[in-house]
XYZ file of C-alpha atoms in Angstrom:
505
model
C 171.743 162.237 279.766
C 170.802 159.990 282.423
C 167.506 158.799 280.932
C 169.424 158.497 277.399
C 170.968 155.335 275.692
C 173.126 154.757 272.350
C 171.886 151.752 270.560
C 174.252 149.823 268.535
C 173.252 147.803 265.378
C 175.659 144.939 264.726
C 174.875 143.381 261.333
C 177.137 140.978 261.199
C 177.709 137.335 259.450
C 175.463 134.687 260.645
C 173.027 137.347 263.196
C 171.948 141.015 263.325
C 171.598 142.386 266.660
C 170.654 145.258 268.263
C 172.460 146.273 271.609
C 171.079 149.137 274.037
C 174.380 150.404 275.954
C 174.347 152.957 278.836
C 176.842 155.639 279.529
C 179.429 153.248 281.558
C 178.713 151.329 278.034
C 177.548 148.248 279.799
C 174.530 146.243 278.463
C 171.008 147.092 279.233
C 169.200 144.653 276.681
C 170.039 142.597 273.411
C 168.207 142.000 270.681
C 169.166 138.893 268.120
C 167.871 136.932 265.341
C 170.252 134.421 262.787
C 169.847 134.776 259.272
C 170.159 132.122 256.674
C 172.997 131.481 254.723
C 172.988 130.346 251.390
C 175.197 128.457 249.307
C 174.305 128.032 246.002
C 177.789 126.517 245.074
C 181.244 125.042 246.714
C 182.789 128.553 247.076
C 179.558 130.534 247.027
C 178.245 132.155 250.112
C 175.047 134.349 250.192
C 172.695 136.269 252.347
C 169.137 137.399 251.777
C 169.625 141.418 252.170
C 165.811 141.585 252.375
C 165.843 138.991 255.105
C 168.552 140.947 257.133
C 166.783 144.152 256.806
C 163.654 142.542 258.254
C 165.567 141.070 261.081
C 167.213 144.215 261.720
C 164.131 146.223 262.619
C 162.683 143.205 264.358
C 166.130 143.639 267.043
C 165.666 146.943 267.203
C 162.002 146.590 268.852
C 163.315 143.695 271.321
C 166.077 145.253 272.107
C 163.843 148.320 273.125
C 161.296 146.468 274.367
C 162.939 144.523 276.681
C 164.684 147.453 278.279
C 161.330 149.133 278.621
C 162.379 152.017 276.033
C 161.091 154.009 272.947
C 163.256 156.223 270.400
C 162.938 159.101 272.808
C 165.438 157.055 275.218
C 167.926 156.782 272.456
C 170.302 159.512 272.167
C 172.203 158.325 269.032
C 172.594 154.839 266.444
C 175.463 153.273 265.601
C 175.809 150.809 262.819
C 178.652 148.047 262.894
C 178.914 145.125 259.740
C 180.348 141.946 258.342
C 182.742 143.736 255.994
C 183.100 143.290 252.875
C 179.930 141.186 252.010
C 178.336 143.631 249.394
C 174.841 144.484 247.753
C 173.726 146.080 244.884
C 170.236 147.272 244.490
C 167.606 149.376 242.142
C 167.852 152.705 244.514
C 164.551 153.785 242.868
C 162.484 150.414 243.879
C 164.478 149.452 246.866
C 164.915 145.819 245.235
C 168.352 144.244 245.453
C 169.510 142.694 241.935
C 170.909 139.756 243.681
C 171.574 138.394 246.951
C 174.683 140.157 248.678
C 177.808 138.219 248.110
C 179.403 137.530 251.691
C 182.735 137.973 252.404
C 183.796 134.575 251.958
C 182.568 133.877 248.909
C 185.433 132.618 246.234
C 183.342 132.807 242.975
C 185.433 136.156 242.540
C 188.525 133.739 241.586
C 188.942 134.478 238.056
C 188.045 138.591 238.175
C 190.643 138.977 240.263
C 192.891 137.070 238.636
C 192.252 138.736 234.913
C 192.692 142.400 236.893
C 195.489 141.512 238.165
C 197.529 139.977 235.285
C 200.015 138.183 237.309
C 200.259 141.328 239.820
C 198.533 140.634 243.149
C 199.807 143.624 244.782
C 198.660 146.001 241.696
C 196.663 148.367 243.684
C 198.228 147.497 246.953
C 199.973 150.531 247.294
C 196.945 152.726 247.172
C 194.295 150.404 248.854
C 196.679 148.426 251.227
C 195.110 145.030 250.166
C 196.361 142.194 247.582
C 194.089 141.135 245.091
C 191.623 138.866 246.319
C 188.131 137.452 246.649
C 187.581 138.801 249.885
C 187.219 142.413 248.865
C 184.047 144.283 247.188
C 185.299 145.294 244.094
C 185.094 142.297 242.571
C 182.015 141.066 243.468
C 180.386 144.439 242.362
C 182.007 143.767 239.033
C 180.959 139.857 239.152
C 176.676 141.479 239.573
C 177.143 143.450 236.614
C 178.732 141.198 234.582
C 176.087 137.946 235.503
C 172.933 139.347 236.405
C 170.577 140.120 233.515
C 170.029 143.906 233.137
C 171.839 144.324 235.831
C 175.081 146.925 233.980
C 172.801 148.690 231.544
C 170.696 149.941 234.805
C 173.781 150.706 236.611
C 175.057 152.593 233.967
C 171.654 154.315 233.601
C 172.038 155.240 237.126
C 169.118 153.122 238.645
C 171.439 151.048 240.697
C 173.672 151.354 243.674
C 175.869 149.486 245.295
C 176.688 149.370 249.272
C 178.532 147.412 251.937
C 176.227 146.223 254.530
C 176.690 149.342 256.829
C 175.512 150.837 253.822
C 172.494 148.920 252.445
C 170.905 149.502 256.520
C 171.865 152.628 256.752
C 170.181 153.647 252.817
C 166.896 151.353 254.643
C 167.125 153.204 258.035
C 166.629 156.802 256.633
C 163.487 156.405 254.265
C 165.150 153.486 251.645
C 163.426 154.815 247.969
C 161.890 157.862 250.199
C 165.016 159.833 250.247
C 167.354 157.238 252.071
C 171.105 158.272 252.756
C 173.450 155.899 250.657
C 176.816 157.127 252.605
C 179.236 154.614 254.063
C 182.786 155.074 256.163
C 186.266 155.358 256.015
C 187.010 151.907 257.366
C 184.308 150.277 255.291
C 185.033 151.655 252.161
C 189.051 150.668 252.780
C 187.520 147.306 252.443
C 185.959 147.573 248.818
C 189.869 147.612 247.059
C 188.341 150.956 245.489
C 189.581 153.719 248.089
C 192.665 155.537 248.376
C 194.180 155.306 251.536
C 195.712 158.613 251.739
C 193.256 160.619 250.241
C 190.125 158.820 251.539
C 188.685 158.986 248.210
C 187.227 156.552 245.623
C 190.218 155.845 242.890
C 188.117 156.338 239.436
C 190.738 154.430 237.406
C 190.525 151.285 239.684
C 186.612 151.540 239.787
C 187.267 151.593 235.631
C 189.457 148.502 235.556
C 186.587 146.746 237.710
C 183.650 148.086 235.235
C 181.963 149.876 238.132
C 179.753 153.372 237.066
C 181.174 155.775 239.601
C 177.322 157.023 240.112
C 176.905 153.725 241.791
C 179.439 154.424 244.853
C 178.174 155.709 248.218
C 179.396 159.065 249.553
C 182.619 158.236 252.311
C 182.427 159.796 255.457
C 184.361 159.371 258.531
C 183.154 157.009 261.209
C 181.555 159.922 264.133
C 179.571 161.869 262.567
C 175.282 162.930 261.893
C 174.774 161.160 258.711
C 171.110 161.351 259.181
C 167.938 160.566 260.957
C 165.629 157.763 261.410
C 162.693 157.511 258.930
C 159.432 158.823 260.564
C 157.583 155.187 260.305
C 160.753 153.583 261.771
C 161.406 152.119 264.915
C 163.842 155.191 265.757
C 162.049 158.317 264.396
C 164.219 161.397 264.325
C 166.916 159.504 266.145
C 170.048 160.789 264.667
C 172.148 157.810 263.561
C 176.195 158.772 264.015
C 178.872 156.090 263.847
C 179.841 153.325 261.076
C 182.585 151.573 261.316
C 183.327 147.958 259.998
C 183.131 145.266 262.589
C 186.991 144.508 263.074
C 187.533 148.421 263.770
C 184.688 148.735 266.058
C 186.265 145.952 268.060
C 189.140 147.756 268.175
C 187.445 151.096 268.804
C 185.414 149.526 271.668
C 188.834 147.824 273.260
C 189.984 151.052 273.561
C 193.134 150.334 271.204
C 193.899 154.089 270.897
C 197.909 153.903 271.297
C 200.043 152.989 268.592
C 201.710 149.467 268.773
C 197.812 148.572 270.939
C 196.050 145.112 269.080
C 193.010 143.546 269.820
C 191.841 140.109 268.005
C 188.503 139.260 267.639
C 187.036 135.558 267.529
C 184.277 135.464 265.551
C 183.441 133.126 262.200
C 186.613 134.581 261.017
C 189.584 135.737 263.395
C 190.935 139.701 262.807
C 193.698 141.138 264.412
C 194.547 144.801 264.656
C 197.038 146.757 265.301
C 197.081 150.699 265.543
C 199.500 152.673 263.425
C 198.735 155.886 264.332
C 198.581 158.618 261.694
C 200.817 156.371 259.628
C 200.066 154.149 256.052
C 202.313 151.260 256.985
C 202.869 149.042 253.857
C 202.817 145.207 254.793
C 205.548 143.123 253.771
C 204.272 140.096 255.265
C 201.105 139.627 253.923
C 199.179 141.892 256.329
C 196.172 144.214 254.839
C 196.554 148.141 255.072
C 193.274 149.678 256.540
C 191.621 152.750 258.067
C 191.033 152.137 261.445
C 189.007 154.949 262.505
C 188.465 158.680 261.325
C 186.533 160.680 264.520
C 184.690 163.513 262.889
C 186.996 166.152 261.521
C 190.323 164.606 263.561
C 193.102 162.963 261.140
C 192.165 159.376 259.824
C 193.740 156.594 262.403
C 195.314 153.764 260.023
C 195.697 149.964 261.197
C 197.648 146.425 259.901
C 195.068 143.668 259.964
C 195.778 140.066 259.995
C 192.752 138.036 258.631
C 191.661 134.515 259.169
C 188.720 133.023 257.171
C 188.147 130.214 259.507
C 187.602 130.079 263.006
C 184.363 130.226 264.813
C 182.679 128.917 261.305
C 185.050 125.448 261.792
C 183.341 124.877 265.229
C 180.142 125.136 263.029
C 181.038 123.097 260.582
C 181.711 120.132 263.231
C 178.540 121.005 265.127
C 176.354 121.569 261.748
C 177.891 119.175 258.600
C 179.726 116.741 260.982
C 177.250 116.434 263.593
C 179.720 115.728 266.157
C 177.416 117.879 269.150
C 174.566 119.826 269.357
C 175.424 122.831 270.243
C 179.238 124.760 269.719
C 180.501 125.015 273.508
C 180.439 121.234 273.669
C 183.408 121.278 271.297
C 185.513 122.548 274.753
C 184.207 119.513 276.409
C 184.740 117.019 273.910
C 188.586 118.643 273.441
C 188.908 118.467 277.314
C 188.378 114.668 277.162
C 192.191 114.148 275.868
C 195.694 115.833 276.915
C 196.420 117.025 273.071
C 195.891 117.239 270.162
C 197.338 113.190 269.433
C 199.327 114.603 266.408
C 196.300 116.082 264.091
C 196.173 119.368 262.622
C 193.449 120.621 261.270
C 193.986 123.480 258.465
C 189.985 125.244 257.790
C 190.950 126.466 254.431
C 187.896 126.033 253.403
C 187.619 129.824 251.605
C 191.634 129.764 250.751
C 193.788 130.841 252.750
C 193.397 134.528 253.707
C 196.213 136.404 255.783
C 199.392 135.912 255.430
C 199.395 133.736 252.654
C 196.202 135.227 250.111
C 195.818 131.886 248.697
C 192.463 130.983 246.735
C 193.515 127.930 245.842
C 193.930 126.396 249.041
C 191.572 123.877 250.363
C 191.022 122.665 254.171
C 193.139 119.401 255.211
C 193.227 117.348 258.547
C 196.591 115.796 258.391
C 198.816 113.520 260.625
C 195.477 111.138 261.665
C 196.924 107.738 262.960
C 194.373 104.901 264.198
C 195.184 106.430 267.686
C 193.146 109.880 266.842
C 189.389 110.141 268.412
C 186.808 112.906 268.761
C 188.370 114.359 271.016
C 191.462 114.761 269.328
C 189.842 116.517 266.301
C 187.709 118.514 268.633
C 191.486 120.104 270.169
C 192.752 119.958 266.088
C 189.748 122.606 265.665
C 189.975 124.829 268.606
C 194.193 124.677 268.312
C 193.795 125.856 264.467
C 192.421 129.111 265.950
C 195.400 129.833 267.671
C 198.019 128.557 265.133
C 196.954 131.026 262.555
C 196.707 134.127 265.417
C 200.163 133.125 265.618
C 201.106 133.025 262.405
C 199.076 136.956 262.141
C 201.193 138.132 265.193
C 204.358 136.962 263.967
C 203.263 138.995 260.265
C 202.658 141.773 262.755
C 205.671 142.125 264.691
C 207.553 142.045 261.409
C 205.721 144.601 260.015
C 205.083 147.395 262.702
C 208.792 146.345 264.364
C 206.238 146.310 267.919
C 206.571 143.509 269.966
C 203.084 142.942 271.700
C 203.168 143.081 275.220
C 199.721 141.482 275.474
C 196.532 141.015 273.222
C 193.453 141.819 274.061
C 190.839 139.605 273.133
C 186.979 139.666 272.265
C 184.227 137.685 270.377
C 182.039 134.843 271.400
C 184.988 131.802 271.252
C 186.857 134.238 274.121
C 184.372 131.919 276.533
C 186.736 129.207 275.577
C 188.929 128.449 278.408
C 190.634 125.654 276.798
C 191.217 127.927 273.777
C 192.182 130.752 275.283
C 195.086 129.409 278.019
C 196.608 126.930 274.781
C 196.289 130.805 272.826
C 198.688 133.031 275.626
C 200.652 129.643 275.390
C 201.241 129.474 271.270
C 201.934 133.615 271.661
C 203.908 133.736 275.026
C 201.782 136.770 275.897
C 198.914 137.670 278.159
C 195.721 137.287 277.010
C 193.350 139.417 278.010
C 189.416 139.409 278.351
C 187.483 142.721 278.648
C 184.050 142.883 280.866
C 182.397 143.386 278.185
C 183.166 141.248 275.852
C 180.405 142.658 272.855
C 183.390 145.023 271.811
C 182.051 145.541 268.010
C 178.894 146.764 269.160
C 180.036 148.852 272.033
C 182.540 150.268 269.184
C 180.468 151.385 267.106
C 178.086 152.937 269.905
C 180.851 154.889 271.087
C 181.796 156.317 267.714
C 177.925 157.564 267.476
C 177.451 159.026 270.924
C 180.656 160.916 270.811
C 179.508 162.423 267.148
C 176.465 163.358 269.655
C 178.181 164.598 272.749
C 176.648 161.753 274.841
C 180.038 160.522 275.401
C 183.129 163.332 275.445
C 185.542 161.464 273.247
C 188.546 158.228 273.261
C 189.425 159.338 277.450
C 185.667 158.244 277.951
C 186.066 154.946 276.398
C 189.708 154.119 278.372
C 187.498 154.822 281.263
C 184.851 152.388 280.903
C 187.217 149.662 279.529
C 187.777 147.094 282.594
C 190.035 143.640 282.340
C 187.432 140.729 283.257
C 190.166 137.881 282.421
C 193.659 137.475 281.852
C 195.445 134.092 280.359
C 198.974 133.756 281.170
C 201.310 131.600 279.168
C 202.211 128.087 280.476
C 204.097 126.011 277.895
C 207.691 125.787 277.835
C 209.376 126.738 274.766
C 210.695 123.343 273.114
C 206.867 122.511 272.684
C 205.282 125.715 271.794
C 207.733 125.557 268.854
C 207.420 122.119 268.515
C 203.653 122.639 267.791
C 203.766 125.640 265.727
C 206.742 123.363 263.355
C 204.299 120.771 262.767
C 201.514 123.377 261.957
C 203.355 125.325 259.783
C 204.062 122.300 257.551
C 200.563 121.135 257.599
C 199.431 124.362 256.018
C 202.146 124.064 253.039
C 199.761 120.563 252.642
C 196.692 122.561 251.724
C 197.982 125.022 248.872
C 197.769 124.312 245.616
C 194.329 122.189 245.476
C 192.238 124.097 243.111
C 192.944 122.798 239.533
C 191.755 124.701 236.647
C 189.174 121.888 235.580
C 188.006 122.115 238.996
C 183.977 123.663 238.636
C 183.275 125.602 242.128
């Protein structure tokens, strides 16, 4: 095996990238290209699925270029994804119907609403999730019912529908040339169409949503052979052997293995984890209910999951709409330039309000300004939000699972954040700690794929390569972390309620 590599795909929101990992599971080479993002509406956000699939196999050849490598190097795929953001496509042209409809797109609003009649914990207790825009269901239902054609050929059978694990995968392994349309467990917990317990699609929720069952992949769990590399493909004959959704191949990849173990993620969105072991653990708190990882044949591993719209993607929004720096680690230096945050809080509901309130309505504020507030001071408003609402997620948590973290591991690119991460371990009174390799998604999912291979022998393998690169220890005293986290909470209650109904989005 010493001449082989696993090669991780990781589609995710605003990049695809391709990542060639050796058997320590450190990085050999990267390969990464941005994709555009499209917003056709206040609320609506879009990607090209066409574009991503092009950008995918153009990472794949610089990521095995620049490590000097072919497909005979590569000993298996794995394929991690922006959950949730779902396409649906003509399987026997290849052609999607529309662009896929990301994640945080809010256009969903009044589907969800008319499903749930009031209810927004209708299915909850078979798919662990509220009612929301955030989920596929929806949007599935929202193509069908608003592009032309588009549910007469779906009930016909011509069209399919995928997450974007899915839609890759389907391209990977010959697209209209007998492509695999398969996802996994932890994707398809993410659609609002699954059963939790029996890992199967739920035919009378996919009938309240309007969605042909014909157009559903197959589920499988998150190791295993789903199928080879198309023969004209970058990766010929390269067996392709781990999905898992991007939150739960960070968590795979930090090695979270232990019930009561949580990892967040800082990405464009924050997610936190938790393992719950064999368990279905209901949240009472506002928490989603998810797979976190099903290894081949072995019993499905379940998770609570704390979402956050709104992280990363604020940073962007300064750098991008506000044009307050060029590029997004200036925003530590411009929040370094002042002692705190001068009384601002920013809230980046710009999608709603996602875990634990599930609010759609909610719109982003920046509240307490006085004449005394600069730059700088919004700069720290922005990076501070991240940590207020991993806060509020932990606290959801601990209520929850009845666990009281002992420390979070962290990942994601805003982890580089000094200034972020010290004023974090102070808002949770924990340790914070950094992994060496910080590119946890991708390693997760290339660990799930070379141990449905044998490359790797199982979880002891990943515990092994896992190594601490930084650790954050809390710093503020008490009186002001609470302080802080007062003034937060009541600058969130500012932001609920915006959306009237004569409001066009």
């Amino acid at each position: 095996m010493n001449d082989k590599y696993v090669l991780a795909i990781d589609q995710g929101t605003t990049s695809s990238r391709a990542i060639v990992f050796d058997h320590k599971g450190t990085i050999v080479s990267v390969g990464q290209k941005e994709h555009e993002q499209i917003f056709p509406r206040a609320g609506w956000v879009e990607h090209d699925p066409k574009e991503i699939w092009a950008n995918v196999r153009s990472v794949v050849a610089d990521a095995l270029s620049k490590a000097e490598l072919n497909s005979g190097n590569i000993a298996a795929v794995g394929i991690t994804n922006q959950r949730e953001t779902t396409v649906v496509w003509d399987k026997n042209t290849g052609e999607p119907v529309y662009n896929a409809i990301v994640w945080q797109d809010t256009r969903t609003a009044k589907i969800v609403e008319e499903l749930g009649g009031g209810d927004q914990n209708k299915y909850k207790d078979r798919v662990g999730l509220p009612l929301a825009t955030y989920f596929c269901g929806p949007k599935v239902k929202w193509i069908l019912d608003n592009v032309d054609g588009a549910r007469e050929k779906a009930e016909a059978g011509d069209l399919v529908m995928g997450t974007m694990d899915t839609w890759v995968l389907w391209n990977m392994t010959g697209g209209t040339n007998g492509g695999i349309h398969v996802t996994d467990v932890t994707n398809a917990s993410r659609t609002m169409l699954m059963d939790l317990k029996t890992l199967d699609w739920d035919e009378e929720i996919a009938k309240d949503m309007t969605i042909p069952m014909s157009m559903l992949p197959e589920i499988k769990s998150s190791a295993e052979v789903y199928g080879d590399g198309r023969p004209q493909g970058m990766l010929p004959g390269v067996p392709i052997a781990g999905i898992l959704g991007d939150q739960q191949a960070a968590t795979f990849g930090q090695a979270c293995f232990e019930v009561g173990m949580a990892k967040n993620t800082y990405g464009t969105g924050n997610f936190m984890l938790i393992n719950t072991g064999e368990e279905v653990v209901p949240s009472e708190n506002g928490l989603l209910t998810t797979v976190c990882y099903k290894i081949g044949d072995k019993p499905a591993i379940y998770a609570l999951e704390g979402s956050i719209a709104v992280t990363g993607s604020l940073v962007q929004w300064l750098r991008d709409n506000l044009k307050m720096f060029d590029s997004a680690p200036e925003v530590e230096q411009l929040a370094a330039t002042v002692e705190d945050n001068g009384g601002a809080y920013f809230v980046p509901a710009f999608s709603g309000l996602f875990a634990p309130y599930w609010k759609a309505d909610a719109r982003g504020a920046l509240v307490g300004l006085t004449r005394y507030v600069n730059r700088g001071h919004i700069a720290r408003a922005v990076l501070e939000a991240t940590a207020f609402q991993t806060r509020e997620v932990l606290d959801a948590m601990e209520a929850d699972s009845g666990v009281e973290l002992a420390e979070l591991k962290v990942d994601g690119g805003m982890t580089a954040n000094e200034t972020l991460m010290q004023f974090q371990a102070d808002m949770l009174g924990v340790d914070v700690v950094r992994p060496v390799v910080a590119e946890t998604t991708a390693l997760g999912a290339a660990y799930a794929a070379g141990i449905a291979v044998g490359y790797w022998q199982g979880e002891q393998d990943v515990i092994d390569n896992w190594a601490e690169d930084k650790r954050w220890t809390p710093s503020m005293d008490e009186d002001e972390r609470e302080r802080l986290y007062r003034n937060w909470k009541k600058a969130v209650t500012r932001t609920f309620d915006w959306v009237d109904e004569d409001v066009k989005e």
